[in-house]
PDB file of C-alpha atoms in Angstrom:
ATOM      1  CA  UNK A   1       8.195 -22.034  -6.623  1.00 42.00           C
ATOM      2  CA  UNK A   2       6.261 -24.802  -8.330  1.00 41.00           C
ATOM      3  CA  UNK A   3       7.711 -27.357 -10.731  1.00 41.00           C
ATOM      4  CA  UNK A   4       6.247 -27.785 -14.188  1.00 36.00           C
ATOM      5  CA  UNK A   5       6.150 -31.239 -15.691  1.00 38.00           C
ATOM      6  CA  UNK A   6       6.581 -30.813 -19.453  1.00 34.00           C
ATOM      7  CA  UNK A   7       6.162 -34.527 -20.099  1.00 41.00           C
ATOM      8  CA  UNK A   8       2.650 -34.874 -18.711  1.00 42.00           C
ATOM      9  CA  UNK A   9       1.871 -38.193 -17.087  1.00 41.00           C
ATOM     10  CA  UNK A  10       5.069 -40.010 -17.984  1.00 39.00           C
ATOM     11  CA  UNK A  11       5.509 -43.501 -16.573  1.00 40.00           C
ATOM     12  CA  UNK A  12       7.817 -43.257 -13.560  1.00 41.00           C
ATOM     13  CA  UNK A  13      10.800 -45.552 -13.500  1.00 42.00           C
ATOM     14  CA  UNK A  14      11.443 -47.515 -10.359  1.00 45.00           C
ATOM     15  CA  UNK A  15      15.141 -47.934  -9.735  1.00 45.00           C
ATOM     16  CA  UNK A  16      16.123 -51.348  -8.467  1.00 46.00           C
ATOM     17  CA  UNK A  17      12.798 -53.004  -9.270  1.00 48.00           C
ATOM     18  CA  UNK A  18      12.977 -55.736 -11.865  1.00 48.00           C
ATOM     19  CA  UNK A  19       9.929 -57.615 -13.035  1.00 54.00           C
ATOM     20  CA  UNK A  20      10.469 -61.361 -13.089  1.00 72.00           C
ATOM     21  CA  UNK A  21       6.991 -62.269 -14.287  1.00 85.00           C
ATOM     22  CA  UNK A  22       4.717 -60.422 -16.691  1.00 93.00           C
ATOM     23  CA  UNK A  23       1.895 -58.364 -15.229  1.00 95.00           C
ATOM     24  CA  UNK A  24      -1.612 -57.993 -16.598  1.00 95.00           C
ATOM     25  CA  UNK A  25      -4.533 -55.765 -15.696  1.00 96.00           C
ATOM     26  CA  UNK A  26      -8.019 -57.058 -16.487  1.00 94.00           C
ATOM     27  CA  UNK A  27     -10.509 -54.312 -17.311  1.00 93.00           C
ATOM     28  CA  UNK A  28     -14.203 -55.126 -17.121  1.00 89.00           C
ATOM     29  CA  UNK A  29     -17.170 -53.701 -15.246  1.00 86.00           C
ATOM     30  CA  UNK A  30     -18.281 -57.160 -14.101  1.00 88.00           C
ATOM     31  CA  UNK A  31     -16.395 -58.546 -11.108  1.00 91.00           C
ATOM     32  CA  UNK A  32     -17.011 -62.208 -12.003  1.00 90.00           C
ATOM     33  CA  UNK A  33     -15.520 -61.706 -15.487  1.00 88.00           C
ATOM     34  CA  UNK A  34     -12.480 -59.932 -14.041  1.00 91.00           C
ATOM     35  CA  UNK A  35     -11.949 -62.839 -11.634  1.00 93.00           C
ATOM     36  CA  UNK A  36     -12.351 -65.440 -14.401  1.00 92.00           C
ATOM     37  CA  UNK A  37      -9.870 -63.669 -16.700  1.00 92.00           C
ATOM     38  CA  UNK A  38      -7.449 -63.040 -13.833  1.00 94.00           C
ATOM     39  CA  UNK A  39      -7.493 -66.719 -12.893  1.00 94.00           C
ATOM     40  CA  UNK A  40      -6.863 -67.759 -16.505  1.00 93.00           C
ATOM     41  CA  UNK A  41      -3.934 -65.320 -16.818  1.00 94.00           C
ATOM     42  CA  UNK A  42      -2.474 -66.364 -13.459  1.00 94.00           C
ATOM     43  CA  UNK A  43      -2.542 -69.989 -14.622  1.00 92.00           C
ATOM     44  CA  UNK A  44      -0.342 -68.861 -17.534  1.00 91.00           C
ATOM     45  CA  UNK A  45       2.139 -67.151 -15.205  1.00 91.00           C
ATOM     46  CA  UNK A  46       0.946 -63.538 -15.080  1.00 94.00           C
ATOM     47  CA  UNK A  47       0.649 -61.442 -11.950  1.00 94.00           C
ATOM     48  CA  UNK A  48      -2.759 -59.800 -12.291  1.00 95.00           C
ATOM     49  CA  UNK A  49      -4.611 -56.745 -11.123  1.00 95.00           C
ATOM     50  CA  UNK A  50      -8.144 -55.610 -11.887  1.00 93.00           C
ATOM     51  CA  UNK A  51      -9.880 -52.441 -12.961  1.00 91.00           C
ATOM     52  CA  UNK A  52     -13.666 -52.071 -12.899  1.00 88.00           C
ATOM     53  CA  UNK A  53     -13.933 -48.458 -14.056  1.00 87.00           C
ATOM     54  CA  UNK A  54     -12.128 -46.388 -16.655  1.00 87.00           C
ATOM     55  CA  UNK A  55     -11.501 -43.691 -14.032  1.00 88.00           C
ATOM     56  CA  UNK A  56      -9.379 -46.147 -11.981  1.00 91.00           C
ATOM     57  CA  UNK A  57      -7.052 -47.194 -14.802  1.00 92.00           C
ATOM     58  CA  UNK A  58      -4.492 -44.374 -14.444  1.00 93.00           C
ATOM     59  CA  UNK A  59      -3.730 -45.294 -10.833  1.00 93.00           C
ATOM     60  CA  UNK A  60      -3.644 -49.026 -11.662  1.00 93.00           C
ATOM     61  CA  UNK A  61      -1.052 -48.345 -14.371  1.00 93.00           C
ATOM     62  CA  UNK A  62       1.027 -46.273 -11.939  1.00 92.00           C
ATOM     63  CA  UNK A  63       0.851 -48.749  -9.072  1.00 92.00           C
ATOM     64  CA  UNK A  64       0.937 -52.154 -10.783  1.00 91.00           C
ATOM     65  CA  UNK A  65       2.876 -51.285 -13.963  1.00 93.00           C
ATOM     66  CA  UNK A  66       1.169 -53.912 -16.138  1.00 95.00           C
ATOM     67  CA  UNK A  67       2.734 -55.237 -19.322  1.00 95.00           C
ATOM     68  CA  UNK A  68      -0.680 -56.211 -20.676  1.00 96.00           C
ATOM     69  CA  UNK A  69      -4.112 -54.622 -20.475  1.00 95.00           C
ATOM     70  CA  UNK A  70      -6.960 -57.054 -21.125  1.00 94.00           C
ATOM     71  CA  UNK A  71     -10.059 -55.174 -22.217  1.00 92.00           C
ATOM     72  CA  UNK A  72     -13.287 -57.132 -22.343  1.00 86.00           C
ATOM     73  CA  UNK A  73     -15.596 -55.410 -24.810  1.00 83.00           C
ATOM     74  CA  UNK A  74     -19.286 -55.990 -24.197  1.00 70.00           C
ATOM     75  CA  UNK A  75     -22.446 -53.934 -24.551  1.00 54.00           C
ATOM     76  CA  UNK A  76     -22.705 -52.903 -20.888  1.00 58.00           C
ATOM     77  CA  UNK A  77     -18.989 -52.825 -20.057  1.00 59.00           C
ATOM     78  CA  UNK A  78     -16.560 -50.043 -19.292  1.00 65.00           C
ATOM     79  CA  UNK A  79     -16.217 -47.235 -21.811  1.00 83.00           C
ATOM     80  CA  UNK A  80     -13.415 -48.324 -24.182  1.00 84.00           C
ATOM     81  CA  UNK A  81     -12.859 -44.773 -25.450  1.00 85.00           C
ATOM     82  CA  UNK A  82     -11.973 -43.614 -21.939  1.00 88.00           C
ATOM     83  CA  UNK A  83      -9.693 -46.636 -21.501  1.00 91.00           C
ATOM     84  CA  UNK A  84      -7.800 -45.900 -24.729  1.00 91.00           C
ATOM     85  CA  UNK A  85      -7.535 -42.218 -23.824  1.00 91.00           C
ATOM     86  CA  UNK A  86      -5.972 -43.124 -20.476  1.00 92.00           C
ATOM     87  CA  UNK A  87      -3.584 -45.568 -22.167  1.00 93.00           C
ATOM     88  CA  UNK A  88      -2.373 -42.797 -24.478  1.00 93.00           C
ATOM     89  CA  UNK A  89      -2.225 -40.145 -21.742  1.00 92.00           C
ATOM     90  CA  UNK A  90      -0.181 -42.420 -19.439  1.00 93.00           C
ATOM     91  CA  UNK A  91       2.219 -43.315 -22.289  1.00 92.00           C
ATOM     92  CA  UNK A  92       1.501 -46.985 -21.639  1.00 93.00           C
ATOM     93  CA  UNK A  93       4.213 -49.037 -23.363  1.00 91.00           C
ATOM     94  CA  UNK A  94       2.699 -52.487 -22.902  1.00 94.00           C
ATOM     95  CA  UNK A  95       0.240 -54.361 -25.055  1.00 95.00           C
ATOM     96  CA  UNK A  96      -3.558 -54.296 -25.178  1.00 95.00           C
ATOM     97  CA  UNK A  97      -5.671 -57.406 -25.711  1.00 94.00           C
ATOM     98  CA  UNK A  98      -9.303 -56.896 -26.731  1.00 93.00           C
ATOM     99  CA  UNK A  99     -11.680 -59.749 -25.914  1.00 92.00           C
ATOM    100  CA  UNK A 100     -15.053 -59.996 -27.628  1.00 89.00           C
ATOM    101  CA  UNK A 101     -16.884 -61.111 -30.724  1.00 85.00           C
ATOM    102  CA  UNK A 102     -14.636 -60.336 -33.716  1.00 77.00           C
ATOM    103  CA  UNK A 103     -17.580 -59.351 -35.919  1.00 83.00           C
ATOM    104  CA  UNK A 104     -18.730 -56.861 -33.276  1.00 86.00           C
ATOM    105  CA  UNK A 105     -18.610 -53.236 -34.362  1.00 89.00           C
ATOM    106  CA  UNK A 106     -17.281 -52.337 -30.900  1.00 89.00           C
ATOM    107  CA  UNK A 107     -14.328 -54.760 -31.086  1.00 90.00           C
ATOM    108  CA  UNK A 108     -13.387 -53.532 -34.562  1.00 90.00           C
ATOM    109  CA  UNK A 109     -13.698 -49.891 -33.485  1.00 90.00           C
ATOM    110  CA  UNK A 110     -11.551 -50.378 -30.364  1.00 90.00           C
ATOM    111  CA  UNK A 111      -8.852 -52.117 -32.409  1.00 90.00           C
ATOM    112  CA  UNK A 112      -8.914 -49.448 -35.118  1.00 91.00           C
ATOM    113  CA  UNK A 113      -8.743 -46.547 -32.659  1.00 91.00           C
ATOM    114  CA  UNK A 114      -6.004 -48.283 -30.668  1.00 92.00           C
ATOM    115  CA  UNK A 115      -3.919 -48.787 -33.788  1.00 91.00           C
ATOM    116  CA  UNK A 116      -4.499 -45.165 -34.870  1.00 92.00           C
ATOM    117  CA  UNK A 117      -3.232 -44.008 -31.460  1.00 91.00           C
ATOM    118  CA  UNK A 118      -0.138 -46.187 -31.881  1.00 92.00           C
ATOM    119  CA  UNK A 119      -1.099 -48.589 -29.094  1.00 93.00           C
ATOM    120  CA  UNK A 120       0.497 -52.020 -29.371  1.00 94.00           C
ATOM    121  CA  UNK A 121      -2.610 -54.162 -29.951  1.00 93.00           C
ATOM    122  CA  UNK A 122      -2.469 -57.960 -29.735  1.00 93.00           C
ATOM    123  CA  UNK A 123      -4.779 -59.922 -32.047  1.00 91.00           C
ATOM    124  CA  UNK A 124      -8.306 -59.950 -30.607  1.00 91.00           C
ATOM    125  CA  UNK A 125      -9.391 -62.958 -28.595  1.00 92.00           C
ATOM    126  CA  UNK A 126     -12.768 -64.272 -29.690  1.00 90.00           C
ATOM    127  CA  UNK A 127     -15.348 -65.173 -27.069  1.00 86.00           C
ATOM    128  CA  UNK A 128     -15.882 -67.827 -25.965  1.00 86.00           C
ATOM    129  CA  UNK A 129     -12.212 -68.755 -25.747  1.00 87.00           C
ATOM    130  CA  UNK A 130     -10.206 -71.660 -24.405  1.00 87.00           C
ATOM    131  CA  UNK A 131      -7.124 -71.674 -22.210  1.00 87.00           C
ATOM    132  CA  UNK A 132      -5.152 -72.748 -25.295  1.00 89.00           C
ATOM    133  CA  UNK A 133      -6.308 -69.829 -27.430  1.00 91.00           C
ATOM    134  CA  UNK A 134      -5.533 -67.394 -24.593  1.00 91.00           C
ATOM    135  CA  UNK A 135      -2.062 -68.910 -24.243  1.00 91.00           C
ATOM    136  CA  UNK A 136      -1.459 -68.587 -28.010  1.00 91.00           C
ATOM    137  CA  UNK A 137      -2.503 -64.941 -27.952  1.00 91.00           C
ATOM    138  CA  UNK A 138      -0.175 -63.938 -25.096  1.00 92.00           C
ATOM    139  CA  UNK A 139       2.619 -66.466 -25.797  1.00 89.00           C
ATOM    140  CA  UNK A 140       5.087 -63.756 -26.793  1.00 88.00           C
ATOM    141  CA  UNK A 141       4.744 -62.150 -23.365  1.00 88.00           C
ATOM    142  CA  UNK A 142       5.365 -65.295 -21.333  1.00 83.00           C
ATOM    143  CA  UNK A 143       8.858 -65.931 -19.993  1.00 71.00           C
ATOM    144  CA  UNK A 144      10.767 -68.598 -21.932  1.00 68.00           C
ATOM    145  CA  UNK A 145      11.734 -70.328 -18.709  1.00 61.00           C
ATOM    146  CA  UNK A 146      10.499 -70.003 -15.138  1.00 56.00           C
ATOM    147  CA  UNK A 147      12.287 -67.574 -12.831  1.00 55.00           C
ATOM    148  CA  UNK A 148      15.000 -68.913 -10.542  1.00 59.00           C
ATOM    149  CA  UNK A 149      13.862 -70.634  -7.382  1.00 62.00           C
ATOM    150  CA  UNK A 150      15.574 -69.724  -4.138  1.00 65.00           C
ATOM    151  CA  UNK A 151      17.753 -72.433  -2.661  1.00 67.00           C
ATOM    152  CA  UNK A 152      16.339 -73.998   0.444  1.00 68.00           C
ATOM    153  CA  UNK A 153      17.405 -76.476   3.072  1.00 60.00           C
TER     154      UNK A 153
END
């Protein structure tokens, strides 16, 4: 007898696992941009993962459980419509940060569609950006104080 899941792809809870630091997934088709953004987020205290294709996002959400999805919107990047569809289908409860030129039709469209779907969208981050502007954008997600350090002799 097979089981029917009436809730679709609901985010599984992991008993006994507590996140001490925020997690972010950087989504971009270009490896060098994913590495650059990951490094910048790690400097701010995030644990990062990467996603180069929209088709990989569902498994990244399941495995890494990010609190933040960073979506770089460029002309030859990943398909943002597929990304937003996956975010909705997986009932992603974190935030989405769109990076790109604010006057770009694509950035405005991604933000509008995300808001229509009820996705928690952070203010867009204009390119080029500085470490300070990235910090300001994600400041609400950073821990107020560093996690406890283990005692050592």
